[in-house]
Amino acid sequence: MAAFAYAGKILRVDLDSGETSDIPTDAYASRFLGGRGIALKIHWDEVPPEVGALDPENRLVFATGPLGGLPAIGGSRWQASGKSPVSDPEQFNYCNLGGSWGAHLKFAGYDAVVVQGKSERPVYIHIEGSTVRIKDASHLWGRGAIEARGMLKEELGGDVRVVDIGVAGEHMVSLASLLADDDASGSGGLGAVMGSKNLKAIAVRGTGRVAVADRERFKELTEYFRVLRKSGYDQSPFVQPGHKAKRAGCYGCIDHCMRRTYQAEDGGKGKFMCQAALFYQPRALRYYGEWNDVSFRATKLCDEYGLDINAVDTMITWLSRCFRAGLLTDEETGIPLSETGSLKFIESLVRTLALREGFGEILARGTVRAAEAVGKGTGDLITDYIHKAGQNGLYGPRMYITNGLLYAMEPRQPIQQVHEIGLLVNSWVDWVQKKEGAYVSSDVFRSIGRRFWGSDIAADFSTYDGKAMAAKMIQDRQYAKESLVLCDLLWPILEVESSEDHLGDPTLESQLLSAATGREVDEVGLNLIGETIFNLQRAVLAREGHRGRGSDTLPEFCHSTPIAVQFTNPSFLAPGKDGEPHSRKGAVVDREKFEGMKDEYYGLRGWDVPSGLQTRARLEELGLGDIVSDLEKRGLVA
């Protein structure tokens, strides 16, 4: 029988044997909530470090959270995770997807799906309530992700929800992504993992609903949430003049979001927002000299072929620099580098990359490895734009000091974590520039620093003081959020327009969880769960090659190249002493101060300060004593 807020079961699919089975969710949820937390425990238990990302023994986990499938609160995000080929060494990686697939998995009676093994032929998994079948996907293999999704809907019914891969995943390209209904996309190289298992798609249909323990309390909290989150996001940066786009919120959301479905002049439709919308717009504008639908078509090409747009963006930057420097040519690559920004260029690039044709075989390894393979000094042109997993460094540490610790400890761009500071600073900049309706003043910003980051000085970006505590608090809160799984654009509620002090409410997540599950937990308790999950990921990464202080590093350019471009904050302004505007233009991350910040941070975490390794005492305090012996055997506990 399902517990409140949970479906109660996790589906296990073994593609080697073709067998499926159920395991109880509560075996994991009582300690790790859902989402990232459950996925990490399964990974720790079942994926030894010697297993490669593309080996059958790797586990691919799709997981929802206890608040998924419930109305209005933006809790129907879901996670996919597993060991990924994008990093060196290969490590656990993850992605966060929206849309409706996760909610419908719960409606079908499952909180998560764990896929292991490798099928001898292409297959897809069909979940119809409690009935699970592994079906032949030969007719889908070689099809694009959008096309295959449509074919499955024709085959199984329009109300089925699908997550699948494009041909990049089938060819195990390291930057292959997942695509689900509502064009929800997931990066981290997990499309390649799915392809390595000969798994084209998972289709799910469910008719159940999610029960909560205290309906009246949950309803009251939902109404309170609606009051706090009255305003929405502007669509103007993503939609070309003269065109319209409809709101396209994820399942069970109040729809105060930038998420849009765009319709092109040729009738094509699809999600168009944020990085996916902007990555090709400036290039197309330079090439054509006017707005057109090419940027939208570029986004859909990446979705169809199943490629991480963020990683494709940084790859285009590198290719363009190599072309301008005379190090790569159209003839050498088979790609019209001389026509970057055109539809012809992006069509050629994504096809060559996804199919691993010619020069695409080199590009399929990712930008950094491609530069190593090409040589000729092309690696020197990877300067100030690539962080981890081939992705860009939005809200980077030269601009926002705290984010240095957040970037250093993750296997990929930690966008949910860095948003917490970056998006708030953007709202403060609106206030500094006297934008109509702006209300995040310097006083409000410092109040948020005290409540959410531990101190006033955490909100002062002219100093490294207070940033270690802020980073810890952000990580703990965000890891809880990534396990619930709550929307990044709505949570945490740092600030509100409707109150006199404009200070948000950090207790609401724990109140909603308590009302939904019937298990009382307060803000401190929820953040402690987040800390536990973060420490479990730290242990997983350590076992797979992350070595404490020596691995908690930033790309060299963060320390040596002054920041000259800041797309998300072109003013370079951040609050300084006493909330006065402070320019970060030309800033770098000071090496000595960054190491000092790490000293303070390790101490706050209860880790060994000289090495940055976890300690037995702290792991046992967090209830992770069951992983200590394995870490000690490997010399990974101080």
GROMACS .gro file of C-alpha atoms in nm, residues 12 27 46 48 51 81 97 105 107 110 126 138 157 248 264 311 359 375 383-384 460 464 467 511 524 571 573 621 625:
model
   29
   12ARG     CA    1   1.346  -0.218  -1.141
   27ALA     CA    2   1.347   0.149   0.198
   46GLU     CA    3   2.483  -0.094  -0.683
   48PRO     CA    4   3.107  -0.004  -0.796
   51VAL     CA    5   3.201   0.015  -1.360
   81SER     CA    6   2.105   1.015  -1.294
   97LEU     CA    7   1.359   1.776  -1.600
  105LEU     CA    8   0.508   0.799  -1.347
  107PHE     CA    9   0.012   0.823  -1.129
  110TYR     CA   10   0.595   0.426  -0.923
  126HIS     CA   11   0.596   0.059  -2.158
  138SER     CA   12   1.363  -0.138  -3.393
  157GLY     CA   13  -0.234   0.671  -2.742
  248ALA     CA   14   0.368   2.601  -2.100
  264ALA     CA   15   0.740   2.937  -3.582
  311ALA     CA   16   2.745   2.192  -2.436
  359PHE     CA   17   3.506   1.510  -3.777
  375GLY     CA   18   4.611   1.964  -3.111
  383THR     CA   19   3.980   3.013  -2.220
  384ASP     CA   20   3.701   3.162  -2.013
  460ASP     CA   21   2.854   4.165   0.053
  464TYR     CA   22   3.526   3.662   0.087
  467LYS     CA   23   3.079   3.297   0.187
  511GLN     CA   24   0.560   2.247   0.611
  524VAL     CA   25   1.630   2.258   1.033
  571SER     CA   26   2.630   4.584  -1.539
  573LEU     CA   27   2.706   4.512  -1.022
  621GLU     CA   28   2.636   1.186   1.292
  625GLY     CA   29   2.776   0.508   0.910
   0.00000   0.00000   0.00000
